[in-house]
Coordinates of C-alpha atoms in Angstrom, one line a residue:
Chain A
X1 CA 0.0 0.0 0.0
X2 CA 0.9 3.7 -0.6
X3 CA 3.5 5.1 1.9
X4 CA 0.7 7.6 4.4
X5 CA 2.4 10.7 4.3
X6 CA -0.7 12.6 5.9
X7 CA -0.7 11.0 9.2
X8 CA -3.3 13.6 10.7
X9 CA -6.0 12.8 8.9
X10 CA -8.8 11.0 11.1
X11 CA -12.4 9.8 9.6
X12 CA -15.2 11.9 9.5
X13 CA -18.5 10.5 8.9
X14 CA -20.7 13.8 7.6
X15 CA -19.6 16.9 5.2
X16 CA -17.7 19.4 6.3
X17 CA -19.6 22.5 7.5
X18 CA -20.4 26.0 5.7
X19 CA -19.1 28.1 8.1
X20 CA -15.9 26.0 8.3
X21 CA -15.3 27.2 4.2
X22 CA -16.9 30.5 4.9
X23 CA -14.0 31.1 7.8
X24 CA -11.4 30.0 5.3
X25 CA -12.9 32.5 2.7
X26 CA -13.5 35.3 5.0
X27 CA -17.0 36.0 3.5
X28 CA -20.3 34.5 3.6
X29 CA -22.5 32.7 0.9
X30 CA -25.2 34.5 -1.0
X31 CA -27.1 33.9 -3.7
X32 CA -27.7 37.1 -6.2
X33 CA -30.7 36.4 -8.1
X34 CA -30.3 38.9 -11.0
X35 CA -33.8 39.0 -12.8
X36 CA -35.3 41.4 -15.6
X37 CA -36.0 42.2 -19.4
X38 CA -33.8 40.4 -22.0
X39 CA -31.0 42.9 -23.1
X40 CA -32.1 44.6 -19.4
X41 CA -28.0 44.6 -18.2
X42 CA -28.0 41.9 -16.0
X43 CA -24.7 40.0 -17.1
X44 CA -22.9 43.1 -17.4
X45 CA -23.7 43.6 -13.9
X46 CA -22.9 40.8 -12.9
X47 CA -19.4 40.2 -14.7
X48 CA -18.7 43.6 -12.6
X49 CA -19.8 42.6 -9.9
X50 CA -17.8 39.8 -10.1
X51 CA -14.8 40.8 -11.4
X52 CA -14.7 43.4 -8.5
X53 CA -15.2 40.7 -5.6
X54 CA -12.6 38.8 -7.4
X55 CA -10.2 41.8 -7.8
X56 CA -11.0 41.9 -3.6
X57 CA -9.8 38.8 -3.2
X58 CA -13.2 37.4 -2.5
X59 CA -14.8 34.1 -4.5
X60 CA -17.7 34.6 -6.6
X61 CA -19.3 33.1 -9.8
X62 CA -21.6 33.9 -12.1
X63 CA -24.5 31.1 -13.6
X64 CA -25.8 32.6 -16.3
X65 CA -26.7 31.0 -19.6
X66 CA -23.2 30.7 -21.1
X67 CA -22.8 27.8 -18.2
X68 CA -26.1 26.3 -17.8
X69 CA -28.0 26.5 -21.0
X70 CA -25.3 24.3 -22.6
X71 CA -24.9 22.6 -19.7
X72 CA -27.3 21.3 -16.7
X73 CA -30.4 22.7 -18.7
X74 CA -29.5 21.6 -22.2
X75 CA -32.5 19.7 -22.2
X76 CA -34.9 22.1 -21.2
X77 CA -36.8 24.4 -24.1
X78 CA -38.7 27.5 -23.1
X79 CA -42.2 26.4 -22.2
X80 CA -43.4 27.6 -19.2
X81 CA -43.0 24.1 -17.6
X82 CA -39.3 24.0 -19.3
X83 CA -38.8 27.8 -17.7
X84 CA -39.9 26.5 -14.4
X85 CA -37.6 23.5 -14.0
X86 CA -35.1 25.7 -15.9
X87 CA -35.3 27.9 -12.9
X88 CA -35.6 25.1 -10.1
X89 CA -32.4 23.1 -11.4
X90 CA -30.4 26.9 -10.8
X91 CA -31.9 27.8 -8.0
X92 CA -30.8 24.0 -6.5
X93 CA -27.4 24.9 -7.7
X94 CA -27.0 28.4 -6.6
X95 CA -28.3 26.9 -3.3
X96 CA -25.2 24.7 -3.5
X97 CA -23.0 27.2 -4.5
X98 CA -23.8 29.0 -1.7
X99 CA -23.4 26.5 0.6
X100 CA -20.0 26.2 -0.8
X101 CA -19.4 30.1 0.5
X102 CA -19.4 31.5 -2.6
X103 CA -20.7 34.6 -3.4
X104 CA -22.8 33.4 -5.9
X105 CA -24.8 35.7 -9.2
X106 CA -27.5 34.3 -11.1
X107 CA -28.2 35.9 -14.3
X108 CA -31.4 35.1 -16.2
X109 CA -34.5 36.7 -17.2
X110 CA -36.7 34.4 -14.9
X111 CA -40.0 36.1 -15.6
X112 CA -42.6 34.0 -14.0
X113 CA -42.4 35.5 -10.3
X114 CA -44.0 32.0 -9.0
X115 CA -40.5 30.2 -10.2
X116 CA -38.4 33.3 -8.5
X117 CA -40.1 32.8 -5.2
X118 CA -39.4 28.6 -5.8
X119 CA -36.0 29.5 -5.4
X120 CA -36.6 32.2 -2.4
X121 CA -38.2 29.5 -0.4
X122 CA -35.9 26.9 -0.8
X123 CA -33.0 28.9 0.7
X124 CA -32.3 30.0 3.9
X125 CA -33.4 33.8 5.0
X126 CA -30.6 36.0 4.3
X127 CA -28.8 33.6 1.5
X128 CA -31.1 34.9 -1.5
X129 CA -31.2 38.4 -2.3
X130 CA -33.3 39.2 -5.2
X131 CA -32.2 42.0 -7.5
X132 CA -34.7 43.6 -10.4
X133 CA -33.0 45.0 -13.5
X134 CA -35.6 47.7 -14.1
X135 CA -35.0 48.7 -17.8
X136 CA -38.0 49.3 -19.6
X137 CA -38.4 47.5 -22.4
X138 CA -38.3 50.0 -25.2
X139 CA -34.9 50.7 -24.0
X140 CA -33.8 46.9 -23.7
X141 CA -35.2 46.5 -27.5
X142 CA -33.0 49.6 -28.5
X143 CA -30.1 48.3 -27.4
X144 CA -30.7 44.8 -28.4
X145 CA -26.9 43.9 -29.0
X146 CA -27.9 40.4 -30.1
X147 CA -30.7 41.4 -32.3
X148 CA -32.8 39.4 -30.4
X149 CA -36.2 41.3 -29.9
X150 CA -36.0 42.3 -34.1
X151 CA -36.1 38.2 -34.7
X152 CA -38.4 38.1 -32.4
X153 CA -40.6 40.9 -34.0
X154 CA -40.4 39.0 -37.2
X155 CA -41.9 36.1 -35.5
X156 CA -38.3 34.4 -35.8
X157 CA -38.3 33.5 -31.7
X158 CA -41.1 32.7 -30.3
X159 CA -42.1 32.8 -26.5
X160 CA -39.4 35.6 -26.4
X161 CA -39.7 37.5 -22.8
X162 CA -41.5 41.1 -23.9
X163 CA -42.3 40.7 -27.4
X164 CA -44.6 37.5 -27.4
X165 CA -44.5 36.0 -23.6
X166 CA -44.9 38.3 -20.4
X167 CA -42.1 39.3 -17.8
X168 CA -43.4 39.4 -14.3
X169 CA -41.3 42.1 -12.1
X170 CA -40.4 41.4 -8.9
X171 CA -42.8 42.7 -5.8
X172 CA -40.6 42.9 -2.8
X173 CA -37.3 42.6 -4.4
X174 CA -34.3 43.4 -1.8
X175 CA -33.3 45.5 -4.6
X176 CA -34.5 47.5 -7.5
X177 CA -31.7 48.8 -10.1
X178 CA -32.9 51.4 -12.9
X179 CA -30.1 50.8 -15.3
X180 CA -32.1 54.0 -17.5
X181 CA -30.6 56.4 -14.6
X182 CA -26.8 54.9 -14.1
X183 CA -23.9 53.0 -15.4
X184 CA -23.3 49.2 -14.7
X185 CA -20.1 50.3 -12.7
X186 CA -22.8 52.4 -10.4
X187 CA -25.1 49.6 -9.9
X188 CA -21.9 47.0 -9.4
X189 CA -21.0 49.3 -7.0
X190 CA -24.4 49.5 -4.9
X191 CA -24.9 45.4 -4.9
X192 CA -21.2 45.3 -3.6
X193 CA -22.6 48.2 -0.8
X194 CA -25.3 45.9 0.1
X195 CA -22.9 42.9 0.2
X196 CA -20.8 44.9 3.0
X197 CA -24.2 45.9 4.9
X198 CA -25.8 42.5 5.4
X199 CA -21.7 41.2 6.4
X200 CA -21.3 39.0 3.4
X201 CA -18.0 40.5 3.3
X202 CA -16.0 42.7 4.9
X203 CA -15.9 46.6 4.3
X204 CA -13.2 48.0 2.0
Chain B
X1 CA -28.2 58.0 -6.1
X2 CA -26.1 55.7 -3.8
X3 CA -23.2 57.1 -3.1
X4 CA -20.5 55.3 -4.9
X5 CA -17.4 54.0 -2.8
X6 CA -16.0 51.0 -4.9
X7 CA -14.5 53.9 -7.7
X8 CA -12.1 51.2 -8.9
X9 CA -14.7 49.0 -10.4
X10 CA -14.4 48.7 -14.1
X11 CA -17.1 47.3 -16.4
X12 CA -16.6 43.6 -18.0
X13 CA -18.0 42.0 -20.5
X14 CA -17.8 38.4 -20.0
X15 CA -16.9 35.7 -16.8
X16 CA -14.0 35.5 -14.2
X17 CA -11.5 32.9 -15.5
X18 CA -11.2 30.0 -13.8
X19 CA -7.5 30.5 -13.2
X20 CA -8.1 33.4 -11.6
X21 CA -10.0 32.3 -9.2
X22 CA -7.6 29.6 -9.1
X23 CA -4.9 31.6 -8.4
X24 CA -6.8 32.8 -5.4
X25 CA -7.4 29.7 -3.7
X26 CA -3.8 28.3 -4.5
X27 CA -5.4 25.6 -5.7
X28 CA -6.8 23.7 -9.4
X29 CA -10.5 22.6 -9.6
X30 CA -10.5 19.0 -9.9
X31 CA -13.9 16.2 -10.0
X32 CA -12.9 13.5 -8.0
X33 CA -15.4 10.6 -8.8
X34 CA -16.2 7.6 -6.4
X35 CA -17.6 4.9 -7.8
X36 CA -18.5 1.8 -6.1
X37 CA -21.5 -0.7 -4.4
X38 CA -23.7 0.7 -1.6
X39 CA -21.9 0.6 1.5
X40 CA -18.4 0.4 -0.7
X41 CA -17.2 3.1 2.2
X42 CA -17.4 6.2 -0.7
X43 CA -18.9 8.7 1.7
X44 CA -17.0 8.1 4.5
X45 CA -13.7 8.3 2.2
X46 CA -14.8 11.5 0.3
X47 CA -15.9 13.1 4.0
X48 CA -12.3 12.4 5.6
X49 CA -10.2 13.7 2.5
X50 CA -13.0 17.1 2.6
X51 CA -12.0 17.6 5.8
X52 CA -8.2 17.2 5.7
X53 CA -8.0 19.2 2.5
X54 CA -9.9 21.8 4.7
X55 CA -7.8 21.3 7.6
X56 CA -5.1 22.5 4.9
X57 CA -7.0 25.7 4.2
X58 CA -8.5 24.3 0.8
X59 CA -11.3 24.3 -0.6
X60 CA -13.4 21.2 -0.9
X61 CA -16.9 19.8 -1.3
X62 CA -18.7 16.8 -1.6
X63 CA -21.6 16.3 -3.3
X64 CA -23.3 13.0 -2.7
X65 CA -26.9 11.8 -2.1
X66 CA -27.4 14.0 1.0
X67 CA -27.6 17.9 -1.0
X68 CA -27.9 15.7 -4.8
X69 CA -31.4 13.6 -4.2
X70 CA -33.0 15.9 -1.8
X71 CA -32.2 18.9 -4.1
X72 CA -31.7 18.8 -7.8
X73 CA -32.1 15.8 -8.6
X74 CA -35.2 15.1 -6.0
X75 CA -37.8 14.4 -9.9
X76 CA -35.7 11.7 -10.7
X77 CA -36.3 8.1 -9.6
X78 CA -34.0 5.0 -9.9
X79 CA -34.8 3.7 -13.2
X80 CA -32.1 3.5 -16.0
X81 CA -33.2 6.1 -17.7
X82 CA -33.5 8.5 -14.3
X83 CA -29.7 6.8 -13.3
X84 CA -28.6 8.0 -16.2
X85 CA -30.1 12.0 -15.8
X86 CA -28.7 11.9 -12.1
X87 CA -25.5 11.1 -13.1
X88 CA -25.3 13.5 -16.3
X89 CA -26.7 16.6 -13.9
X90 CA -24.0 15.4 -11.3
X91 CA -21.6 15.9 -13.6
X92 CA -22.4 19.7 -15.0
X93 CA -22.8 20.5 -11.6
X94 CA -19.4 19.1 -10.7
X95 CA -18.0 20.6 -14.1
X96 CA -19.3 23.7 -12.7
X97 CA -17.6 23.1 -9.5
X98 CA -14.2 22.8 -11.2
X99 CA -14.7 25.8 -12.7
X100 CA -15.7 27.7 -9.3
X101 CA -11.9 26.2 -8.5
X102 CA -12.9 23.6 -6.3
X103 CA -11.6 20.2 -5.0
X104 CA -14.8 18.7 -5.5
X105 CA -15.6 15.2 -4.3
X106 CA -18.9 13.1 -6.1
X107 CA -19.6 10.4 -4.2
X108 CA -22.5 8.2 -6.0
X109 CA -22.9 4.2 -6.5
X110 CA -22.9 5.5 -10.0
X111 CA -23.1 1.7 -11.1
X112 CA -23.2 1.9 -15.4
X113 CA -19.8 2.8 -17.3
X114 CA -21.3 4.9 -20.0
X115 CA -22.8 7.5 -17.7
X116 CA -19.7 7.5 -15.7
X117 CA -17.9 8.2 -18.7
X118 CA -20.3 10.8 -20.0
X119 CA -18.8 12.8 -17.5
X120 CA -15.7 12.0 -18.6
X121 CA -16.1 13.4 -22.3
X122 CA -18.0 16.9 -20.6
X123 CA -15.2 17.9 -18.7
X124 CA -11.6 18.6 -19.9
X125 CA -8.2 16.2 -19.4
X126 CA -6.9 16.1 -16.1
X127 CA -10.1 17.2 -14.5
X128 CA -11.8 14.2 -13.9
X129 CA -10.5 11.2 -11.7
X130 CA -12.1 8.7 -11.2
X131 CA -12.0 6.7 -8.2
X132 CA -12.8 3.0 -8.1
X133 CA -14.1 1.8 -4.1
X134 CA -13.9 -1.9 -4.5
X135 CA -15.3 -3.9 -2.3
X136 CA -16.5 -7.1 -2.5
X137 CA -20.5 -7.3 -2.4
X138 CA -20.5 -9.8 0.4
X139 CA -18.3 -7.0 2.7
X140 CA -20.6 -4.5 1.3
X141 CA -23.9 -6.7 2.6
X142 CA -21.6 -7.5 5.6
X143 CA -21.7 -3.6 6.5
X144 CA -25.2 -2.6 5.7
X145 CA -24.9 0.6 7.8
X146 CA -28.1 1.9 6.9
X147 CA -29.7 -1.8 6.2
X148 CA -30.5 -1.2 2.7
X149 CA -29.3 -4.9 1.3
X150 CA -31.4 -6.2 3.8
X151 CA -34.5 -4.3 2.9
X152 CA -33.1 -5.1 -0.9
X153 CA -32.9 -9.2 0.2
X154 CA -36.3 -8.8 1.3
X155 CA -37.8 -7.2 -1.8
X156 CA -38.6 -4.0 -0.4
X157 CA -36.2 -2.2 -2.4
X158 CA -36.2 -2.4 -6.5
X159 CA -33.2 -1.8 -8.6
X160 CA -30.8 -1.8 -6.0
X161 CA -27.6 -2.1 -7.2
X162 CA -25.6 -5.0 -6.1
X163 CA -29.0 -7.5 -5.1
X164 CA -31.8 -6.4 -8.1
X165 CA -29.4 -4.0 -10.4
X166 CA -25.8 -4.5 -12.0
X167 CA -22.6 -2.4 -11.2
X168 CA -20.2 -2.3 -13.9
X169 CA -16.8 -2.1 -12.6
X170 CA -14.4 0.9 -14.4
X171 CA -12.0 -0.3 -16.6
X172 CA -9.4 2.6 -16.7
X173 CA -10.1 3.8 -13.4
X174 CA -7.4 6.7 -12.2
X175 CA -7.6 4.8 -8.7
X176 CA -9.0 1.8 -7.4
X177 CA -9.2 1.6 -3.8
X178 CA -9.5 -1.6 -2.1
X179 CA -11.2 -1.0 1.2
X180 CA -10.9 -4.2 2.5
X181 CA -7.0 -4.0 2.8
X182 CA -7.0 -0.6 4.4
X183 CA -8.7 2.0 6.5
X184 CA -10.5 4.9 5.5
X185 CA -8.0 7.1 6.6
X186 CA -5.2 5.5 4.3
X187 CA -7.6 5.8 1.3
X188 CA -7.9 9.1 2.0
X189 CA -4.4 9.8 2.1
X190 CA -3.6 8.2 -1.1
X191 CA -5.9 10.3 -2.8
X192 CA -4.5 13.5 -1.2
X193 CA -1.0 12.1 -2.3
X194 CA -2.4 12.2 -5.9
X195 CA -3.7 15.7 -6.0
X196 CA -0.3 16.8 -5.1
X197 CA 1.7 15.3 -7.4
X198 CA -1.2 16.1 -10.2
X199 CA -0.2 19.5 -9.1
X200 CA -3.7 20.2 -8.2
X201 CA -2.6 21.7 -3.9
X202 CA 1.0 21.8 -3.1
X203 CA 3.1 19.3 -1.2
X204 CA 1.9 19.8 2.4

């Protein structure tokens, strides 16, 4: 057998607890549940948001649709039964992610507020913040960098969020961001406020 | 307008690498896979080498039945068809995982090659390893921790793996660990032994 080098080890018989990684990353799990208009800003929030944990020396990732579409959720269409368990399977692995002690950003339009508040109850109070990317959708359609809404306006997409299927905003969201009134470095800015508030991580 | 401390942030456009957040863990994002028969001993070897990576100050986490079949995976049942989503969600949430930059332990009976190695073929070279536990069925039934062979024996479980349902042994397994001729403890070593010299932590 293999020479034991690591003589301290001794057997443990249950997973190893979130606050023990949380004290090694000297911040606190969250989930940041991004949610709003197609072409709204959320991923460019988020990549700033994350990028400037990261540049903090903090740990934080971003599940968007670049990783889970082609991923987990490859299977899934967009049928509101699709969209639901779209949103369950995310919200299960932010939930994870989280209790990993990351500081953890969801990006994706989740319109149907029924699937949003899935997630919310599944999670421990404090650990899901919910954030509303208030751009109004003539705005979102004008800035449309992947001409989305004009294939969708030529019927090209359907069940496309704004144009042929409806977006439900949030009610009580711990945050509201008007993207129409400030930059994504200004709204970056106040989520990472609000991280140092609620003690997720430390003050600059 | 919030006021706006964090003046150093700076929009981006698309994901923090995976090697940076490498680089701040000191650390490389591995999927360590156990494979083996119910009551094999996986758990109990992926808990001990969480927490002695932890004890190290790395990151690690184990994802097994305990925040897998309660939580993601809780609408899928044991048939071969449901195995085979299990393990194929397992795995983009492990690929995930290794891209958060963690030592991430999977810990599942995981008993039919091709889904094992669909996991395989997601996730790039040197980032999946996976880990044989072989122990005889008769040890296995011997152990019956949680007296599942017995309820098996007695028909009260169906398709359970080992009585009712096949395991195929891995053929190009990175490790096999034969608990019978060791302790838990020393098959946790040997794996810690491997992630150093794969370069994956440093030589404690």
């Amino acid at each position: 057998m293999t020479q034991i080098k690591a003589t301290h080890i001794v057997r443990h018989e249950g997973h190893v607890s979130r606050g023990e990684r949380e004290n090694l990353l000297a911040q606190q799990g969250v989930l940041l549940w991004l949610t709003g208009l197609p072409s709204s800003g959320k991923s460019t929030i988020a990549y700033t948001v994350e990028h400037a944990l990261v540049s903090r020396n903090h740990l934080a990732y971003v599940l968007d649709g670049d990783n889970i579409r082609f991923g987990l959720n490859k299977n899934l269409g967009f049928s509101a039964e699709d969209r639901a368990e779209n949103i369950r399977r995310i919200g299960e692995v932010g939930n994870l992610y989280v209790d990993g002690g990351f500081l953890t950003l969801a990006s994706f339009v989740s319109p149907y507020r029924e699937d949003r508040d899935g997630v919310r109850a599944l999670m421990d109070e404090g650990d899901f913040v919910e954030i509303f990317i208030d751009t109004p959708v003539e705005l979102c359609e004008a800035r449309d960098p992947k001409g989305l809404y004009k294939k969708a306006r030529a019927g090209e997409i359907p069940n496309f969020t704004g144009v042929s299927d409806p977006y439900e905003a949030p009610k009580n969201a711990e945050m509201v961001i008007k993207t129409a009134d400030g930059t994504p470095e200004e709204a970056a800015a106040q989520i990472i406020a609000m991280l140092e508030h609620m003690g997720k991580i430390k003050s600059a």
